Short mmCIF file of C-alpha atoms and ligand atoms in Angstrom, two decimals:
data_model
loop_
_atom_site.label_atom_id
_atom_site.label_comp_id
_atom_site.label_asym_id
_atom_site.label_seq_id
_atom_site.Cartn_x
_atom_site.Cartn_y
_atom_site.Cartn_z
CA MET A 145 -66.68 -2.74 13.97
CA ALA A 146 -63.33 -2.21 12.26
CA THR A 147 -63.47 -0.07 9.17
CA THR A 148 -61.52 -2.79 7.37
CA SER A 149 -64.46 -5.15 7.47
CA LEU A 150 -66.72 -5.45 4.48
CA SER A 151 -69.24 -7.61 6.25
CA HIS A 152 -71.27 -4.75 7.70
CA VAL A 153 -71.94 -3.23 4.30
CA TYR A 154 -73.26 -6.52 3.00
CA THR A 155 -76.04 -7.10 5.48
CA ASP A 156 -79.43 -8.14 4.20
CA THR A 157 -81.56 -5.94 6.41
CA HIS A 158 -82.95 -3.74 3.68
CA LEU A 159 -83.62 -6.61 1.30
CA HIS A 160 -86.95 -8.39 1.23
CA TYR A 161 -86.02 -12.00 1.06
CA THR A 162 -88.77 -14.44 0.33
CA HIS A 163 -86.39 -16.67 2.20
CA ILE A 164 -82.68 -17.13 2.75
CA VAL A 165 -82.75 -20.91 2.92
CA PRO A 166 -82.11 -22.63 -0.42
CA LEU A 167 -84.25 -25.49 -1.68
CA ASP A 168 -83.32 -28.97 -0.45
CA PHE A 169 -82.15 -29.93 -3.93
CA ALA A 170 -81.54 -33.58 -3.03
CA ALA A 171 -85.20 -33.98 -2.06
CA VAL A 172 -86.81 -33.00 -5.41
CA ASP A 173 -87.07 -35.01 -8.62
CA ASP A 174 -88.65 -32.34 -10.83
CA LEU A 175 -88.01 -28.66 -11.33
CA PRO A 176 -90.48 -26.84 -9.04
CA GLU A 177 -92.51 -23.89 -10.39
CA SER A 178 -90.60 -21.61 -8.01
CA HIS A 179 -87.39 -22.41 -9.91
CA THR A 180 -88.80 -22.50 -13.47
CA TRP A 181 -87.67 -19.50 -15.54
CA THR A 182 -89.10 -18.38 -18.86
CA ASN A 183 -87.22 -19.07 -22.06
CA THR A 184 -86.07 -15.48 -22.47
CA HIS A 185 -83.99 -15.89 -19.33
CA THR A 186 -82.57 -19.28 -20.09
CA THR A 187 -81.57 -18.95 -23.75
CA ARG A 188 -78.22 -20.54 -24.15
CA ALA A 189 -77.45 -19.10 -27.57
CA GLY A 190 -73.93 -17.88 -28.09
CA GLY A 191 -72.42 -16.96 -31.41
CA GLY A 192 -75.63 -17.11 -33.36
CA GLY A 193 -73.86 -17.42 -36.69
CA LEU A 194 -71.62 -20.06 -38.22
CA HIS A 195 -68.61 -19.13 -36.17
CA LEU A 196 -68.07 -20.09 -32.58
CA PRO A 197 -67.46 -16.99 -30.49
CA ALA A 198 -63.84 -16.48 -29.41
CA ALA A 199 -63.04 -17.69 -25.92
CA VAL A 200 -61.79 -15.46 -23.10
CA PRO A 201 -57.98 -15.22 -23.24
CA THR A 202 -55.77 -17.49 -21.13
CA ILE A 203 -52.61 -15.82 -19.85
CA ASN A 204 -49.50 -17.53 -18.47
CA LEU A 205 -48.52 -15.19 -15.63
CA ARG A 206 -44.87 -16.26 -15.95
CA SER A 207 -44.60 -15.22 -19.56
CA PRO A 208 -42.63 -12.03 -20.25
CA SER A 209 -45.62 -10.54 -22.04
CA ALA A 210 -48.07 -11.29 -19.19
CA ALA A 211 -48.46 -7.65 -18.09
CA ALA A 212 -49.33 -6.44 -21.58
CA LEU A 213 -51.72 -9.34 -22.14
CA VAL A 214 -53.50 -8.70 -18.83
CA GLY A 215 -53.97 -5.05 -19.82
CA ASP A 216 -55.35 -6.05 -23.23
CA ALA A 217 -57.70 -8.64 -21.72
CA CYS A 218 -59.06 -6.12 -19.20
CA ARG A 219 -59.78 -3.65 -21.98
CA GLU A 220 -61.29 -6.07 -24.47
CA TRP A 221 -62.99 -8.67 -22.27
CA GLY A 222 -63.05 -7.65 -18.63
CA MET A 223 -62.31 -11.31 -18.01
CA PHE A 224 -59.46 -13.79 -18.55
CA GLN A 225 -58.02 -17.00 -17.20
CA VAL A 226 -54.55 -17.23 -15.64
CA THR A 227 -52.13 -20.14 -15.39
CA ASN A 228 -48.84 -20.26 -13.44
CA HIS A 229 -50.49 -18.01 -10.86
CA GLY A 230 -48.56 -19.39 -7.90
CA VAL A 231 -51.55 -20.83 -6.00
CA PRO A 232 -50.69 -24.50 -5.30
CA ALA A 233 -52.98 -26.98 -7.07
CA GLY A 234 -53.23 -29.04 -3.85
CA LEU A 235 -54.60 -26.06 -1.93
CA VAL A 236 -57.25 -25.37 -4.59
CA GLU A 237 -58.24 -29.05 -4.53
CA ASP A 238 -58.51 -28.97 -0.72
CA VAL A 239 -60.76 -25.94 -0.80
CA GLU A 240 -62.96 -27.53 -3.46
CA ALA A 241 -63.17 -30.72 -1.38
CA HIS A 242 -64.18 -28.72 1.70
CA ALA A 243 -66.85 -26.90 -0.31
CA ARG A 244 -68.19 -30.21 -1.60
CA ARG A 245 -68.24 -31.66 1.92
CA LEU A 246 -70.13 -28.62 3.20
CA PHE A 247 -72.80 -28.61 0.50
CA GLU A 248 -73.26 -32.38 0.68
CA LEU A 249 -74.30 -32.14 4.34
CA PRO A 250 -78.00 -32.89 4.96
CA ALA A 251 -80.22 -29.81 4.52
CA GLU A 252 -81.07 -29.63 8.23
CA GLN A 253 -77.38 -29.64 9.10
CA LYS A 254 -76.63 -26.77 6.70
CA LEU A 255 -79.43 -24.79 8.35
CA LYS A 256 -77.28 -24.53 11.47
CA ALA A 257 -75.01 -22.14 9.58
CA VAL A 258 -77.71 -20.24 7.71
CA ARG A 259 -77.10 -16.55 7.05
CA ALA A 260 -78.86 -14.30 9.56
CA PRO A 261 -81.40 -11.85 8.04
CA ASN A 262 -79.13 -9.00 9.10
CA GLY A 263 -75.94 -10.90 8.43
CA ALA A 264 -73.54 -11.26 5.52
CA THR A 265 -71.89 -14.61 6.11
CA GLY A 266 -72.97 -18.23 6.18
CA TYR A 267 -75.24 -20.50 4.15
CA GLY A 268 -78.01 -19.18 1.91
CA VAL A 269 -79.46 -18.23 -1.48
CA ALA A 270 -77.58 -15.84 -3.79
CA ARG A 271 -77.46 -12.26 -2.56
CA ILE A 272 -79.08 -11.03 -5.80
CA SER A 273 -82.12 -13.32 -5.35
CA PRO A 274 -84.55 -10.58 -4.17
CA PHE A 275 -84.25 -8.87 -7.58
CA PHE A 276 -85.83 -11.83 -9.39
CA THR A 277 -89.24 -13.43 -9.12
CA LYS A 278 -87.88 -16.94 -9.68
CA LEU A 279 -85.34 -18.73 -7.52
CA MET A 280 -81.98 -19.99 -8.69
CA TRP A 281 -80.62 -23.52 -8.84
CA HIS A 282 -77.86 -22.58 -6.45
CA GLU A 283 -76.78 -22.55 -2.82
CA GLY A 284 -73.94 -20.46 -1.44
CA PHE A 285 -71.76 -20.04 1.61
CA THR A 286 -70.07 -16.70 2.32
CA ILE A 287 -66.94 -16.25 4.41
CA MET A 288 -65.65 -12.85 5.60
CA ALA A 289 -63.11 -11.77 8.20
CA GLY A 290 -62.99 -14.76 10.53
CA SER A 291 -66.55 -16.00 10.00
CA ALA A 292 -65.37 -19.44 8.82
CA VAL A 293 -64.46 -20.68 12.28
CA GLU A 294 -67.75 -19.55 13.83
CA HIS A 295 -69.81 -21.36 11.19
CA ALA A 296 -67.56 -24.42 10.98
CA LYS A 297 -68.04 -24.93 14.74
CA LEU A 298 -71.80 -25.13 14.16
CA LEU A 299 -71.44 -27.55 11.25
CA TRP A 300 -68.68 -29.79 12.59
CA PRO A 301 -68.36 -29.18 16.36
CA LEU A 302 -65.51 -31.66 16.71
CA HIS A 303 -63.68 -31.20 13.43
CA TYR A 304 -64.12 -27.54 12.60
CA HIS A 305 -60.38 -26.98 12.54
CA GLU A 306 -60.01 -28.90 9.32
CA PHE A 307 -62.34 -26.50 7.50
CA CYS A 308 -61.18 -23.14 8.66
CA CYS A 309 -57.90 -22.92 10.44
CA ARG A 310 -55.41 -25.68 9.97
CA ASP A 311 -54.96 -24.94 6.35
CA ALA A 312 -57.52 -24.70 3.62
CA MET A 313 -59.77 -21.65 3.91
CA ASP A 314 -57.37 -19.32 5.73
CA ASN A 315 -54.50 -20.28 3.55
CA TYR A 316 -56.52 -19.96 0.38
CA GLN A 317 -57.76 -16.51 1.34
CA LYS A 318 -54.17 -15.36 1.95
CA LYS A 319 -53.05 -16.68 -1.43
CA MET A 320 -56.02 -15.03 -3.13
CA LYS A 321 -55.22 -11.72 -1.51
CA SER A 322 -51.62 -11.73 -2.65
CA LEU A 323 -52.50 -12.86 -6.18
CA ALA A 324 -55.18 -10.17 -6.38
CA TYR A 325 -52.75 -7.49 -5.25
CA LYS A 326 -50.19 -8.66 -7.79
CA LEU A 327 -52.82 -8.48 -10.55
CA PHE A 328 -53.97 -5.09 -9.29
CA LEU A 329 -50.44 -3.68 -9.65
CA ILE A 330 -50.08 -5.19 -13.14
CA ILE A 331 -53.40 -3.65 -14.12
CA LEU A 332 -52.49 -0.22 -12.69
CA LYS A 333 -49.28 -0.36 -14.65
CA SER A 334 -51.18 -1.10 -17.82
CA LEU A 335 -53.10 2.13 -17.15
CA GLY A 336 -49.81 3.97 -16.84
CA TYR A 337 -49.59 4.09 -13.05
CA ASP A 338 -46.51 2.92 -11.18
CA GLU A 339 -46.66 1.49 -7.70
CA ASP A 340 -45.48 4.74 -6.11
CA ASN A 341 -47.84 7.02 -8.03
CA GLN A 342 -49.42 9.58 -5.71
CA GLU A 343 -52.89 9.25 -7.16
CA THR A 344 -53.06 5.52 -6.45
CA SER A 345 -50.84 5.13 -3.38
CA LEU A 346 -53.68 5.62 -0.90
CA LEU A 347 -55.82 2.98 -2.56
CA SER A 348 -52.91 0.57 -2.87
CA ALA A 349 -52.09 0.99 0.82
CA SER A 350 -55.70 0.50 1.90
CA LEU A 351 -55.86 -2.80 0.03
CA ASN A 352 -53.44 -4.26 2.57
CA GLN A 353 -56.05 -3.80 5.26
CA SER A 354 -58.84 -5.56 3.44
CA GLU A 355 -59.41 -9.29 3.53
CA GLY A 356 -61.99 -9.47 0.76
CA ALA A 357 -64.67 -12.17 0.84
CA LEU A 358 -64.79 -15.81 -0.13
CA GLN A 359 -67.96 -17.21 -1.69
CA LEU A 360 -68.45 -20.97 -2.07
CA ASN A 361 -71.05 -21.82 -4.73
CA SER A 362 -72.86 -25.08 -5.38
CA TYR A 363 -75.02 -25.80 -8.45
CA PRO A 364 -76.50 -29.27 -7.96
CA SER A 365 -77.45 -31.54 -10.83
CA CYS A 366 -80.67 -30.10 -12.27
CA PRO A 367 -83.66 -32.16 -13.50
CA ASN A 368 -84.59 -29.62 -16.21
CA PRO A 369 -81.51 -27.50 -16.94
CA SER A 370 -82.96 -25.68 -19.94
CA ARG A 371 -85.68 -24.08 -17.76
CA ALA A 372 -83.50 -23.17 -14.77
CA ILE A 373 -80.84 -20.59 -13.94
CA GLY A 374 -77.85 -21.31 -11.72
CA LEU A 375 -76.92 -17.72 -11.02
CA ALA A 376 -78.79 -14.88 -12.75
CA PRO A 377 -76.84 -12.32 -14.84
CA HIS A 378 -74.91 -9.82 -12.76
CA THR A 379 -71.64 -7.92 -12.50
CA ASP A 380 -69.38 -8.30 -9.47
CA SER A 381 -69.19 -5.18 -7.30
CA LEU A 382 -65.60 -4.92 -6.06
CA LEU A 383 -62.30 -4.44 -7.91
CA LEU A 384 -61.46 -7.96 -9.03
CA THR A 385 -62.87 -11.47 -8.66
CA ILE A 386 -60.73 -14.61 -8.71
CA LEU A 387 -62.79 -17.71 -9.44
CA HIS A 388 -61.97 -21.39 -9.26
CA GLN A 389 -64.50 -23.60 -11.06
CA ASN A 390 -64.53 -27.39 -10.85
CA ASP A 391 -64.45 -29.34 -14.11
CA THR A 392 -68.14 -28.64 -14.81
CA ASN A 393 -69.41 -26.15 -17.37
CA GLY A 394 -71.93 -23.44 -16.58
CA LEU A 395 -70.25 -20.03 -16.37
CA GLN A 396 -71.01 -17.71 -19.29
CA ILE A 397 -70.23 -14.06 -20.06
CA PHE A 398 -72.27 -11.69 -22.15
CA ARG A 399 -70.55 -10.23 -25.22
CA GLU A 400 -71.94 -7.22 -27.02
CA GLY A 401 -72.16 -6.89 -30.81
CA GLY A 402 -74.69 -9.66 -31.37
CA VAL A 403 -72.43 -12.35 -29.94
CA GLY A 404 -74.46 -13.14 -26.82
CA TRP A 405 -73.59 -15.62 -24.08
CA VAL A 406 -70.13 -17.15 -24.36
CA PRO A 407 -69.06 -20.10 -22.17
CA VAL A 408 -66.01 -19.78 -19.93
CA THR A 409 -64.78 -23.34 -20.14
CA PRO A 410 -63.04 -24.78 -17.06
CA LEU A 411 -59.33 -25.19 -17.68
CA LYS A 412 -57.47 -27.45 -15.27
CA GLY A 413 -55.16 -25.45 -13.03
CA ALA A 414 -56.37 -22.07 -14.29
CA LEU A 415 -58.18 -19.37 -12.31
CA VAL A 416 -60.75 -17.03 -13.85
CA ILE A 417 -60.20 -13.31 -13.21
CA ASN A 418 -62.86 -10.71 -13.79
CA VAL A 419 -63.09 -6.95 -13.57
CA GLY A 420 -65.68 -5.73 -11.09
CA ASP A 421 -67.63 -2.46 -10.91
CA LEU A 422 -65.05 -0.67 -8.74
CA MET A 423 -62.30 -1.47 -11.26
CA HIS A 424 -64.59 -0.24 -14.05
CA ILE A 425 -64.91 3.04 -12.12
CA LEU A 426 -61.17 3.21 -11.34
CA SER A 427 -60.31 2.65 -15.01
CA ASN A 428 -62.74 5.47 -15.90
CA GLY A 429 -64.80 3.03 -17.94
CA CYS A 430 -61.79 1.81 -19.89
CA PHE A 431 -62.33 -1.78 -18.63
CA PRO A 432 -65.84 -3.25 -18.95
CA THR A 433 -67.39 -4.73 -15.82
CA VAL A 434 -68.46 -7.98 -17.32
CA TYR A 435 -71.98 -9.40 -17.17
CA HIS A 436 -71.89 -13.08 -16.29
CA ARG A 437 -74.23 -15.86 -15.23
CA VAL A 438 -74.26 -19.58 -14.51
CA VAL A 439 -76.54 -21.99 -16.35
CA PRO A 440 -77.21 -25.44 -14.88
CA ASN A 441 -75.11 -28.19 -16.34
CA GLU A 442 -76.75 -30.17 -19.17
CA THR A 443 -75.03 -33.43 -18.26
CA ARG A 444 -76.36 -33.55 -14.73
CA ARG A 445 -73.05 -32.86 -13.09
CA HIS A 446 -72.67 -30.93 -9.85
CA ARG A 447 -70.81 -27.66 -10.35
CA PHE A 448 -68.81 -26.13 -7.51
CA SER A 449 -66.99 -22.83 -7.61
CA VAL A 450 -65.03 -20.67 -5.19
CA ALA A 451 -65.10 -16.92 -5.81
CA TYR A 452 -62.80 -14.48 -4.04
CA PHE A 453 -64.02 -10.89 -4.14
CA TYR A 454 -61.23 -8.35 -3.74
CA GLY A 455 -61.63 -4.70 -2.89
CA PRO A 456 -60.52 -1.98 -0.48
CA PRO A 457 -62.08 -1.49 2.99
CA ALA A 458 -65.59 -0.08 3.30
CA ASP A 459 -64.48 3.48 4.03
CA SER A 460 -62.06 3.76 1.11
CA THR A 461 -62.86 6.02 -1.78
CA VAL A 462 -62.64 4.92 -5.39
CA ALA A 463 -62.45 7.56 -8.12
CA PRO A 464 -61.58 7.37 -11.82
CA LEU A 465 -57.89 7.62 -12.70
CA VAL A 466 -57.79 10.39 -15.24
CA ALA A 467 -54.22 11.67 -15.30
CA VAL A 468 -53.21 9.40 -18.16
CA GLY A 469 -54.92 10.33 -21.39
CA ARG A 470 -56.15 13.52 -19.71
CA GLN A 471 -59.74 12.41 -19.86
CA PHE A 472 -62.60 13.85 -17.90
CA PRO A 473 -63.88 11.59 -15.15
CA ARG A 474 -66.95 9.63 -16.23
CA PHE A 475 -67.96 8.73 -12.67
CA ARG A 476 -68.04 10.60 -9.42
CA ALA A 477 -65.95 9.37 -6.51
CA VAL A 478 -67.67 6.84 -4.22
CA THR A 479 -66.80 5.06 -1.01
CA VAL A 480 -67.00 1.28 -1.14
CA ARG A 481 -69.76 1.42 1.47
CA GLU A 482 -71.81 3.84 -0.61
CA TYR A 483 -71.40 1.85 -3.80
CA ILE A 484 -72.35 -1.48 -2.17
CA GLY A 485 -75.39 0.28 -0.74
CA LEU A 486 -76.42 1.46 -4.22
CA LYS A 487 -75.83 -2.00 -5.67
CA ASN A 488 -77.91 -3.68 -2.96
CA LYS A 489 -80.77 -1.35 -3.80
CA HIS A 490 -80.52 -0.98 -7.57
CA LEU A 491 -78.42 -3.94 -8.81
CA GLU A 492 -77.11 -3.22 -12.33
CA LYS A 493 -78.57 0.28 -12.37
CA ALA A 494 -76.14 1.30 -9.59
CA ILE A 495 -73.28 2.14 -11.95
CA GLY A 496 -75.48 4.51 -13.96
CA LEU A 497 -76.37 6.41 -10.82
CA ILE A 498 -72.79 7.57 -10.29
CA LYS A 499 -72.12 8.50 -13.92
CA ILE A 500 -71.25 12.14 -14.52
C1 OGA B 209 -70.26 -15.10 -8.29
C2 OGA B 209 -70.18 -15.77 -9.60
C3 OGA B 209 -69.73 -17.76 -10.85
C4 OGA B 209 -69.67 -19.23 -10.63
O1 OGA B 209 -70.19 -15.80 -7.25
O2 OGA B 209 -70.39 -13.85 -8.29
O3 OGA B 209 -70.34 -15.14 -10.59
O4 OGA B 209 -69.23 -19.90 -11.54
N1 OGA B 209 -69.91 -17.09 -9.62
O5 OGA B 209 -70.06 -19.70 -9.58
NI1 NI B 210 -70.18 -13.06 -10.17
#
């Protein structure tokens, strides 16, 4: 297996899945006990007081102040939305339409592309599911390094080309990779590192060899949204995530200081960017790795999202950048493989385990 592939560090072998196959959501009228969460998990409160909490910043990437604003947003929020990002609206719409077509297949058809117990790609429940006793109102489909064609052939033997090759998924992944790299350079610059800096050149170069992963998410209309969870709270593991959400609410981020859960409202044409654990480590804790979750939509709409997870290849090492500000490193160096392994075992406690 090539060292550039992330798929082999994401296998499920060590996880004890109750099952990998999501519920057949179309076949149930009521929220089953298996998917009913207690109120402490599903509280929707945000703000608490009289004032609505501030929303995550939206940054026009073509504006002259974009670089400074991206740096500020990473420091203060760990999340922001971008417009004028250069990803054609038609391509995003195509990918969303493909995701919708995939998840709207009959349950038995989707089973043909179900994730293998020792696999990383294909159809299945959220990867964080084994950490919770209740199941989520969610189904996902993961694509890594060429897996789309293999699964599309199983789902649409005669028309698989439309899904994976001719344009949408491949094209989208390429656009995501170049946008992510562009953002990565902007972010490094905001930390005081130029493109040709010795400390970061190895990491920058390794990013060219990584394809990242694409995660299609579906959150069907829910019969009892206040007692269900779409995707339980988590942080993303890699450097950056680029998320497209359809025009259906649900994504929330957790803000400290008594603010609580704040919605990230879909903005037509914008993409959501968030800092992941590896970027938190790289920034020496300067950027928060943001806790987020998805709550089922109250108006019985079907939410779809497409997340692109961006990071260096499995064998790359990530260590805090400490030259600027002359700080001491707050984390020890880790390989991507090692960190994913810790995350798969310990979820949010993983980051604490590498603190110095
Ligand atoms: C994820 C995620 C949010 C969403 O896939 O890690 O946080 O809106 N998705 O689907
Ligand atoms: Ni996430």
